[in-house]
Amino acid sequence: MDVNHNSIFYMNVQEQIKEYITSLPEPKRSDMQALHQRILQVLPGCKLWFDNGINSENKTVSNPTIGYGSYTIKYADGKTRDFFKIGLSANKTGISVYILGIKDKTYLAQTYGGKIGKASVTGYCIKFKTLKDINMDILEAAIRYGGEAQNEKSGNIVTS
């Protein structure tokens, strides 16, 4: 397993992920643990990330997110940065699975939206309240697509 040591953090990524999941209330904790294990099975050996959601000014800017895989984001100014392909995050109303780097912003909703169950599907996010509300095989297919596709290895333009 590839372990990403980031100098900003004092714990390794696996420790951060474990601490994050165990800090969640049930039943979200069990759903997140099950999803984390499933993603690791779908994307064996992928790079693991953990983003605590706090920016360089120590302000919370997002929910903590577990990341899987890697791709290069190319910004409009020409700068690049590596980022995860698949993200997993608990939020107030449920769980979000982010599938990043897909050029066609209608693909996820058109391909998986009608079959996944009780979930909202956008251009890069599948959001649901609990695992029992969705078809896990369909979610797994979306994760596999996002993790395995060569999603614009260097051609993803972000304007922000």
Tab-separated table of N, CA and C in Angstrom, residues 16-148:
chain	number	residue	atom	x	y	z
A	16	GLN	N	-4.744	8.894	10.037
A	16	GLN	CA	-5.712	9.984	9.903
A	16	GLN	C	-7.075	9.456	9.458
A	17	ILE	N	-7.059	8.548	8.491
A	17	ILE	CA	-8.308	7.977	7.978
A	17	ILE	C	-9.026	7.207	9.091
A	18	LYS	N	-8.269	6.389	9.812
A	18	LYS	CA	-8.873	5.600	10.897
A	18	LYS	C	-9.470	6.524	11.959
A	19	GLU	N	-8.730	7.550	12.349
A	19	GLU	CA	-9.214	8.491	13.365
A	19	GLU	C	-10.476	9.211	12.880
A	20	TYR	N	-10.482	9.632	11.609
A	20	TYR	CA	-11.643	10.314	11.039
A	20	TYR	C	-12.872	9.407	11.070
A	21	ILE	N	-12.732	8.183	10.569
A	21	ILE	CA	-13.883	7.272	10.523
A	21	ILE	C	-14.381	6.952	11.932
A	22	THR	N	-13.469	6.675	12.862
A	22	THR	CA	-13.915	6.324	14.220
A	22	THR	C	-14.531	7.511	14.951
A	23	SER	N	-14.263	8.737	14.509
A	23	SER	CA	-14.848	9.922	15.153
A	23	SER	C	-16.298	10.161	14.741
A	24	LEU	N	-16.753	9.468	13.706
A	24	LEU	CA	-18.108	9.682	13.202
A	24	LEU	C	-19.133	8.939	14.044
A	25	PRO	N	-20.351	9.507	14.154
A	25	PRO	CA	-21.410	8.803	14.886
A	25	PRO	C	-21.960	7.648	14.052
A	26	GLU	N	-22.500	6.638	14.720
A	26	GLU	CA	-23.203	5.565	14.012
A	26	GLU	C	-24.549	6.097	13.532
A	27	PRO	N	-25.101	5.627	12.410
A	27	PRO	CA	-24.599	4.535	11.567
A	27	PRO	C	-23.605	5.007	10.495
A	28	LYS	N	-23.325	6.319	10.468
A	28	LYS	CA	-22.418	6.854	9.446
A	28	LYS	C	-21.032	6.217	9.545
A	29	ARG	N	-20.567	5.950	10.768
A	29	ARG	CA	-19.247	5.343	10.952
A	29	ARG	C	-19.166	3.997	10.237
A	30	SER	N	-20.158	3.148	10.431
A	30	SER	CA	-20.160	1.821	9.794
A	30	SER	C	-20.258	1.937	8.278
A	31	ASP	N	-21.086	2.859	7.784
A	31	ASP	CA	-21.212	3.060	6.333
A	31	ASP	C	-19.887	3.541	5.742
A	32	MET	N	-19.235	4.496	6.409
A	32	MET	CA	-17.957	5.018	5.904
A	32	MET	C	-16.882	3.936	5.938
A	33	GLN	N	-16.845	3.122	6.993
A	33	GLN	CA	-15.858	2.039	7.083
A	33	GLN	C	-16.091	1.025	5.965
A	34	ALA	N	-17.356	0.678	5.730
A	34	ALA	CA	-17.683	-0.276	4.663
A	34	ALA	C	-17.301	0.285	3.298
A	35	LEU	N	-17.593	1.559	3.066
A	35	LEU	CA	-17.233	2.181	1.785
A	35	LEU	C	-15.719	2.264	1.614
A	36	HIS	N	-15.015	2.635	2.663
A	36	HIS	CA	-13.552	2.719	2.605
A	36	HIS	C	-12.972	1.357	2.214
A	37	GLN	N	-13.422	0.293	2.862
A	37	GLN	CA	-12.931	-1.044	2.538
A	37	GLN	C	-13.274	-1.434	1.107
A	38	ARG	N	-14.475	-1.104	0.664
A	38	ARG	CA	-14.908	-1.452	-0.699
A	38	ARG	C	-14.071	-0.715	-1.740
A	39	ILE	N	-13.807	0.569	-1.490
A	39	ILE	CA	-12.996	1.348	-2.438
A	39	ILE	C	-11.581	0.774	-2.511
A	40	LEU	N	-11.023	0.375	-1.376
A	40	LEU	CA	-9.692	-0.234	-1.379
A	40	LEU	C	-9.678	-1.551	-2.167
A	41	GLN	N	-10.804	-2.279	-2.157
A	41	GLN	CA	-10.905	-3.507	-2.958
A	41	GLN	C	-11.024	-3.185	-4.446
A	42	VAL	N	-11.770	-2.130	-4.764
A	42	VAL	CA	-11.989	-1.741	-6.165
A	42	VAL	C	-10.716	-1.146	-6.772
A	43	LEU	N	-9.959	-0.411	-5.965
A	43	LEU	CA	-8.750	0.275	-6.442
A	43	LEU	C	-7.537	-0.177	-5.620
A	44	PRO	N	-7.179	-1.462	-5.717
A	44	PRO	CA	-6.076	-1.975	-4.889
A	44	PRO	C	-4.766	-1.250	-5.183
A	45	GLY	N	-4.042	-0.916	-4.122
A	45	GLY	CA	-2.739	-0.280	-4.282
A	45	GLY	C	-2.794	1.186	-4.649
A	46	CYS	N	-3.984	1.797	-4.630
A	46	CYS	CA	-4.080	3.212	-5.003
A	46	CYS	C	-3.419	4.085	-3.941
A	47	LYS	N	-3.008	5.272	-4.350
A	47	LYS	CA	-2.461	6.247	-3.417
A	47	LYS	C	-3.591	6.702	-2.494
A	48	LEU	N	-3.318	6.763	-1.188
A	48	LEU	CA	-4.301	7.254	-0.225
A	48	LEU	C	-3.979	8.688	0.175
A	49	TRP	N	-5.025	9.468	0.384
A	49	TRP	CA	-4.913	10.868	0.790
A	49	TRP	C	-5.832	11.093	1.983
A	50	PHE	N	-5.562	12.131	2.746
A	50	PHE	CA	-6.525	12.609	3.729
A	50	PHE	C	-6.453	14.124	3.754
A	51	ASP	N	-7.598	14.757	3.523
A	51	ASP	CA	-7.706	16.217	3.563
A	51	ASP	C	-8.608	16.544	4.752
A	52	ASN	N	-8.057	17.203	5.757
A	52	ASN	CA	-8.845	17.491	6.954
A	52	ASN	C	-9.828	18.645	6.774
A	53	GLY	N	-9.830	19.290	5.604
A	53	GLY	CA	-10.785	20.354	5.320
A	53	GLY	C	-10.380	21.708	5.861
A	54	ILE	N	-9.145	21.833	6.361
A	54	ILE	CA	-8.683	23.094	6.935
A	54	ILE	C	-7.618	23.693	6.020
A	55	ASN	N	-7.789	24.980	5.674
A	55	ASN	CA	-6.849	25.615	4.748
A	55	ASN	C	-5.619	26.164	5.474
A	56	SER	N	-4.733	26.818	4.724
A	56	SER	CA	-3.471	27.298	5.289
A	56	SER	C	-3.671	28.394	6.340
A	57	GLU	N	-4.851	29.046	6.345
A	57	GLU	CA	-5.142	30.050	7.383
A	57	GLU	C	-5.856	29.424	8.580
A	58	ASN	N	-5.866	28.080	8.647
A	58	ASN	CA	-6.485	27.333	9.744
A	58	ASN	C	-8.003	27.515	9.802
A	59	LYS	N	-8.621	27.748	8.643
A	59	LYS	CA	-10.075	27.870	8.555
A	59	LYS	C	-10.646	26.607	7.921
A	60	THR	N	-11.794	26.151	8.446
A	60	THR	CA	-12.468	25.001	7.866
A	60	THR	C	-13.116	25.434	6.559
A	61	VAL	N	-12.731	24.775	5.461
A	61	VAL	CA	-13.255	25.128	4.134
A	61	VAL	C	-14.056	23.990	3.501
A	62	SER	N	-13.962	22.792	4.080
A	62	SER	CA	-14.732	21.657	3.562
A	62	SER	C	-14.801	20.586	4.638
A	63	ASN	N	-15.645	19.595	4.404
A	63	ASN	CA	-15.676	18.439	5.291
A	63	ASN	C	-14.398	17.635	5.073
A	64	PRO	N	-13.904	16.939	6.100
A	64	PRO	CA	-12.748	16.063	5.888
A	64	PRO	C	-13.060	15.050	4.782
A	65	THR	N	-12.046	14.735	3.978
A	65	THR	CA	-12.234	13.839	2.840
A	65	THR	C	-11.093	12.836	2.748
A	66	ILE	N	-11.468	11.566	2.552
A	66	ILE	CA	-10.497	10.507	2.264
A	66	ILE	C	-10.362	10.474	0.745
A	67	GLY	N	-9.139	10.455	0.249
A	67	GLY	CA	-8.912	10.428	-1.188
A	67	GLY	C	-8.235	9.142	-1.630
A	68	TYR	N	-8.528	8.757	-2.884
A	68	TYR	CA	-7.997	7.523	-3.462
A	68	TYR	C	-7.525	7.804	-4.878
A	69	GLY	N	-6.366	7.256	-5.233
A	69	GLY	CA	-5.846	7.438	-6.584
A	69	GLY	C	-5.197	8.799	-6.737
A	70	SER	N	-4.796	9.125	-7.966
A	70	SER	CA	-4.102	10.381	-8.201
A	70	SER	C	-4.248	10.807	-9.656
A	71	TYR	N	-4.414	12.080	-9.856
A	71	TYR	CA	-4.357	12.658	-11.194
A	71	TYR	C	-3.843	14.079	-11.079
A	72	THR	N	-3.466	14.681	-12.181
A	72	THR	CA	-2.896	16.017	-12.181
A	72	THR	C	-3.940	17.025	-12.635
A	73	ILE	N	-4.166	18.016	-11.787
A	73	ILE	CA	-5.048	19.131	-12.141
A	73	ILE	C	-4.172	20.189	-12.795
A	74	LYS	N	-4.606	20.688	-13.938
A	74	LYS	CA	-3.896	21.781	-14.586
A	74	LYS	C	-4.777	23.019	-14.501
A	75	TYR	N	-4.262	24.050	-13.854
A	75	TYR	CA	-5.007	25.288	-13.682
A	75	TYR	C	-4.869	26.179	-14.910
A	76	ALA	N	-5.775	27.130	-15.051
A	76	ALA	CA	-5.786	28.033	-16.205
A	76	ALA	C	-4.475	28.809	-16.313
A	77	ASP	N	-3.817	29.088	-15.168
A	77	ASP	CA	-2.557	29.839	-15.203
A	77	ASP	C	-1.351	28.957	-15.538
A	78	GLY	N	-1.603	27.662	-15.829
A	78	GLY	CA	-0.527	26.758	-16.213
A	78	GLY	C	0.055	25.949	-15.071
A	79	LYS	N	-0.229	26.330	-13.828
A	79	LYS	CA	0.263	25.567	-12.681
A	79	LYS	C	-0.471	24.237	-12.614
A	80	THR	N	0.198	23.252	-12.030
A	80	THR	CA	-0.419	21.931	-11.872
A	80	THR	C	-0.291	21.489	-10.420
A	81	ARG	N	-1.131	20.541	-10.053
A	81	ARG	CA	-0.986	19.907	-8.744
A	81	ARG	C	-1.631	18.539	-8.788
A	82	ASP	N	-1.064	17.617	-8.029
A	82	ASP	CA	-1.638	16.281	-7.916
A	82	ASP	C	-2.797	16.325	-6.938
A	83	PHE	N	-3.805	15.518	-7.221
A	83	PHE	CA	-4.993	15.457	-6.374
A	83	PHE	C	-5.582	14.070	-6.494
A	84	PHE	N	-6.464	13.701	-5.568
A	84	PHE	CA	-7.086	12.385	-5.631
A	84	PHE	C	-8.166	12.332	-6.708
A	85	LYS	N	-8.408	11.123	-7.249
A	85	LYS	CA	-9.465	10.901	-8.245
A	85	LYS	C	-10.810	10.660	-7.577
A	86	ILE	N	-10.801	9.884	-6.496
A	86	ILE	CA	-12.024	9.512	-5.787
A	86	ILE	C	-11.933	10.081	-4.375
A	87	GLY	N	-13.010	10.726	-3.930
A	87	GLY	CA	-13.059	11.255	-2.568
A	87	GLY	C	-14.255	10.682	-1.824
A	88	LEU	N	-14.101	10.495	-0.527
A	88	LEU	CA	-15.163	9.968	0.322
A	88	LEU	C	-15.267	10.873	1.534
A	89	SER	N	-16.471	11.420	1.758
A	89	SER	CA	-16.642	12.390	2.825
A	89	SER	C	-18.008	12.262	3.479
A	90	ALA	N	-18.028	12.334	4.799
A	90	ALA	CA	-19.294	12.389	5.535
A	90	ALA	C	-19.703	13.857	5.626
A	91	ASN	N	-21.003	14.108	5.545
A	91	ASN	CA	-21.511	15.465	5.693
A	91	ASN	C	-22.735	15.441	6.604
A	92	LYS	N	-23.342	16.596	6.843
A	92	LYS	CA	-24.471	16.673	7.790
A	92	LYS	C	-25.611	15.734	7.416
A	93	THR	N	-25.899	15.617	6.125
A	93	THR	CA	-27.066	14.827	5.710
A	93	THR	C	-26.731	13.429	5.218
A	94	GLY	N	-25.466	13.078	5.149
A	94	GLY	CA	-25.141	11.742	4.657
A	94	GLY	C	-23.690	11.601	4.266
A	95	ILE	N	-23.488	11.007	3.092
A	95	ILE	CA	-22.155	10.686	2.584
A	95	ILE	C	-22.045	11.157	1.139
A	96	SER	N	-20.882	11.706	0.788
A	96	SER	CA	-20.608	12.103	-0.586
A	96	SER	C	-19.433	11.300	-1.116
A	97	VAL	N	-19.585	10.807	-2.350
A	97	VAL	CA	-18.487	10.172	-3.066
A	97	VAL	C	-18.182	11.077	-4.248
A	98	TYR	N	-16.957	11.587	-4.299
A	98	TYR	CA	-16.541	12.488	-5.374
A	98	TYR	C	-15.752	11.693	-6.403
A	99	ILE	N	-16.097	11.884	-7.666
A	99	ILE	CA	-15.373	11.238	-8.757
A	99	ILE	C	-14.869	12.376	-9.638
A	100	LEU	N	-13.584	12.671	-9.484
A	100	LEU	CA	-13.008	13.883	-10.069
A	100	LEU	C	-12.267	13.608	-11.375
A	101	GLY	N	-12.125	14.653	-12.159
A	101	GLY	CA	-11.333	14.571	-13.376
A	101	GLY	C	-12.080	14.077	-14.597
A	102	ILE	N	-13.399	13.951	-14.514
A	102	ILE	CA	-14.185	13.500	-15.665
A	102	ILE	C	-14.562	14.732	-16.496
A	103	LYS	N	-14.180	14.720	-17.753
A	103	LYS	CA	-14.440	15.876	-18.623
A	103	LYS	C	-15.932	16.086	-18.872
A	104	ASP	N	-16.656	15.013	-19.167
A	104	ASP	CA	-18.093	15.093	-19.477
A	104	ASP	C	-18.882	15.177	-18.177
A	105	LYS	N	-19.367	16.377	-17.860
A	105	LYS	CA	-20.054	16.608	-16.584
A	105	LYS	C	-21.461	16.006	-16.533
A	106	THR	N	-21.931	15.398	-17.615
A	106	THR	CA	-23.235	14.734	-17.604
A	106	THR	C	-23.081	13.217	-17.459
A	107	TYR	N	-21.854	12.717	-17.570
A	107	TYR	CA	-21.608	11.277	-17.620
A	107	TYR	C	-22.121	10.529	-16.383
A	108	LEU	N	-21.753	10.977	-15.190
A	108	LEU	CA	-22.152	10.253	-13.974
A	108	LEU	C	-23.666	10.157	-13.849
A	109	ALA	N	-24.355	11.289	-13.998
A	109	ALA	CA	-25.813	11.295	-13.848
A	109	ALA	C	-26.480	10.438	-14.919
A	110	GLN	N	-26.019	10.552	-16.169
A	110	GLN	CA	-26.623	9.777	-17.257
A	110	GLN	C	-26.343	8.282	-17.105
A	111	THR	N	-25.156	7.924	-16.696
A	111	THR	CA	-24.752	6.521	-16.653
A	111	THR	C	-25.233	5.807	-15.393
A	112	TYR	N	-25.181	6.482	-14.253
A	112	TYR	CA	-25.458	5.812	-12.984
A	112	TYR	C	-26.674	6.364	-12.238
A	113	GLY	N	-27.082	7.592	-12.543
A	113	GLY	CA	-28.135	8.268	-11.789
A	113	GLY	C	-29.448	7.516	-11.695
A	114	GLY	N	-29.907	6.924	-12.795
A	114	GLY	CA	-31.184	6.230	-12.800
A	114	GLY	C	-31.164	4.868	-12.143
A	115	LYS	N	-29.968	4.324	-11.894
A	115	LYS	CA	-29.845	2.956	-11.384
A	115	LYS	C	-29.332	2.888	-9.954
A	116	ILE	N	-28.831	3.999	-9.423
A	116	ILE	CA	-28.105	3.939	-8.155
A	116	ILE	C	-29.005	3.915	-6.922
A	117	GLY	N	-30.246	4.343	-7.063
A	117	GLY	CA	-31.147	4.364	-5.907
A	117	GLY	C	-31.379	5.785	-5.431
A	118	LYS	N	-31.585	5.926	-4.116
A	118	LYS	CA	-31.913	7.214	-3.507
A	118	LYS	C	-30.642	8.033	-3.314
A	119	ALA	N	-30.228	8.709	-4.386
A	119	ALA	CA	-29.000	9.508	-4.341
A	119	ALA	C	-29.129	10.680	-5.289
A	120	SER	N	-28.408	11.730	-4.996
A	120	SER	CA	-28.317	12.861	-5.916
A	120	SER	C	-26.985	12.708	-6.648
A	121	VAL	N	-27.022	12.796	-7.975
A	121	VAL	CA	-25.817	12.583	-8.781
A	121	VAL	C	-25.577	13.828	-9.638
A	122	THR	N	-24.420	14.462	-9.436
A	122	THR	CA	-24.046	15.649	-10.217
A	122	THR	C	-22.902	15.284	-11.154
A	123	GLY	N	-22.234	16.271	-11.683
A	123	GLY	CA	-21.126	16.053	-12.604
A	123	GLY	C	-19.932	15.362	-11.985
A	124	TYR	N	-19.797	15.457	-10.662
A	124	TYR	CA	-18.640	14.845	-10.008
A	124	TYR	C	-18.951	14.262	-8.632
A	125	CYS	N	-20.222	14.276	-8.196
A	125	CYS	CA	-20.545	13.851	-6.837
A	125	CYS	C	-21.782	12.966	-6.796
A	126	ILE	N	-21.697	11.909	-6.003
A	126	ILE	CA	-22.838	11.038	-5.716
A	126	ILE	C	-23.076	11.172	-4.214
A	127	LYS	N	-24.235	11.743	-3.859
A	127	LYS	CA	-24.543	12.019	-2.465
A	127	LYS	C	-25.770	11.232	-2.041
A	128	PHE	N	-25.694	10.596	-0.873
A	128	PHE	CA	-26.799	9.791	-0.372
A	128	PHE	C	-26.785	9.824	1.151
A	129	LYS	N	-27.938	9.466	1.738
A	129	LYS	CA	-28.068	9.523	3.195
A	129	LYS	C	-27.385	8.345	3.870
A	130	THR	N	-27.619	7.147	3.355
A	130	THR	CA	-27.070	5.945	3.975
A	130	THR	C	-26.862	4.866	2.913
A	131	LEU	N	-25.963	3.928	3.173
A	131	LEU	CA	-25.670	2.868	2.204
A	131	LEU	C	-26.901	2.052	1.831
A	132	LYS	N	-27.815	1.867	2.772
A	132	LYS	CA	-28.990	1.043	2.471
A	132	LYS	C	-29.911	1.703	1.426
A	133	ASP	N	-29.719	2.997	1.158
A	133	ASP	CA	-30.532	3.721	0.174
A	133	ASP	C	-30.062	3.532	-1.266
A	134	ILE	N	-28.872	2.945	-1.447
A	134	ILE	CA	-28.305	2.891	-2.797
A	134	ILE	C	-27.947	1.462	-3.206
A	135	ASN	N	-27.770	1.288	-4.506
A	135	ASN	CA	-27.305	0.023	-5.063
A	135	ASN	C	-25.775	0.076	-5.043
A	136	MET	N	-25.168	-0.678	-4.143
A	136	MET	CA	-23.720	-0.638	-3.951
A	136	MET	C	-22.961	-1.083	-5.197
A	137	ASP	N	-23.519	-2.013	-5.970
A	137	ASP	CA	-22.840	-2.458	-7.194
A	137	ASP	C	-22.741	-1.324	-8.206
A	138	ILE	N	-23.779	-0.497	-8.283
A	138	ILE	CA	-23.755	0.649	-9.215
A	138	ILE	C	-22.751	1.689	-8.722
A	139	LEU	N	-22.735	1.962	-7.409
A	139	LEU	CA	-21.748	2.896	-6.867
A	139	LEU	C	-20.335	2.380	-7.127
A	140	GLU	N	-20.132	1.082	-6.939
A	140	GLU	CA	-18.822	0.491	-7.189
A	140	GLU	C	-18.416	0.661	-8.654
A	141	ALA	N	-19.359	0.487	-9.570
A	141	ALA	CA	-19.057	0.664	-11.000
A	141	ALA	C	-18.628	2.103	-11.280
A	142	ALA	N	-19.289	3.073	-10.653
A	142	ALA	CA	-18.926	4.482	-10.845
A	142	ALA	C	-17.532	4.759	-10.273
A	143	ILE	N	-17.246	4.208	-9.106
A	143	ILE	CA	-15.929	4.382	-8.486
A	143	ILE	C	-14.850	3.739	-9.347
A	144	ARG	N	-15.127	2.533	-9.839
A	144	ARG	CA	-14.165	1.843	-10.700
A	144	ARG	C	-13.892	2.679	-11.953
A	145	TYR	N	-14.952	3.205	-12.568
A	145	TYR	CA	-14.780	4.043	-13.756
A	145	TYR	C	-13.882	5.241	-13.426
A	146	GLY	N	-14.200	5.935	-12.362
A	146	GLY	CA	-13.435	7.124	-11.988
A	146	GLY	C	-12.002	6.816	-11.619
A	147	GLY	N	-11.777	5.697	-10.967
A	147	GLY	CA	-10.431	5.337	-10.533
A	147	GLY	C	-9.550	4.795	-11.630
A	148	GLU	N	-10.156	4.124	-12.607
A	148	GLU	CA	-9.365	3.481	-13.650
A	148	GLU	C	-9.221	4.318	-14.910
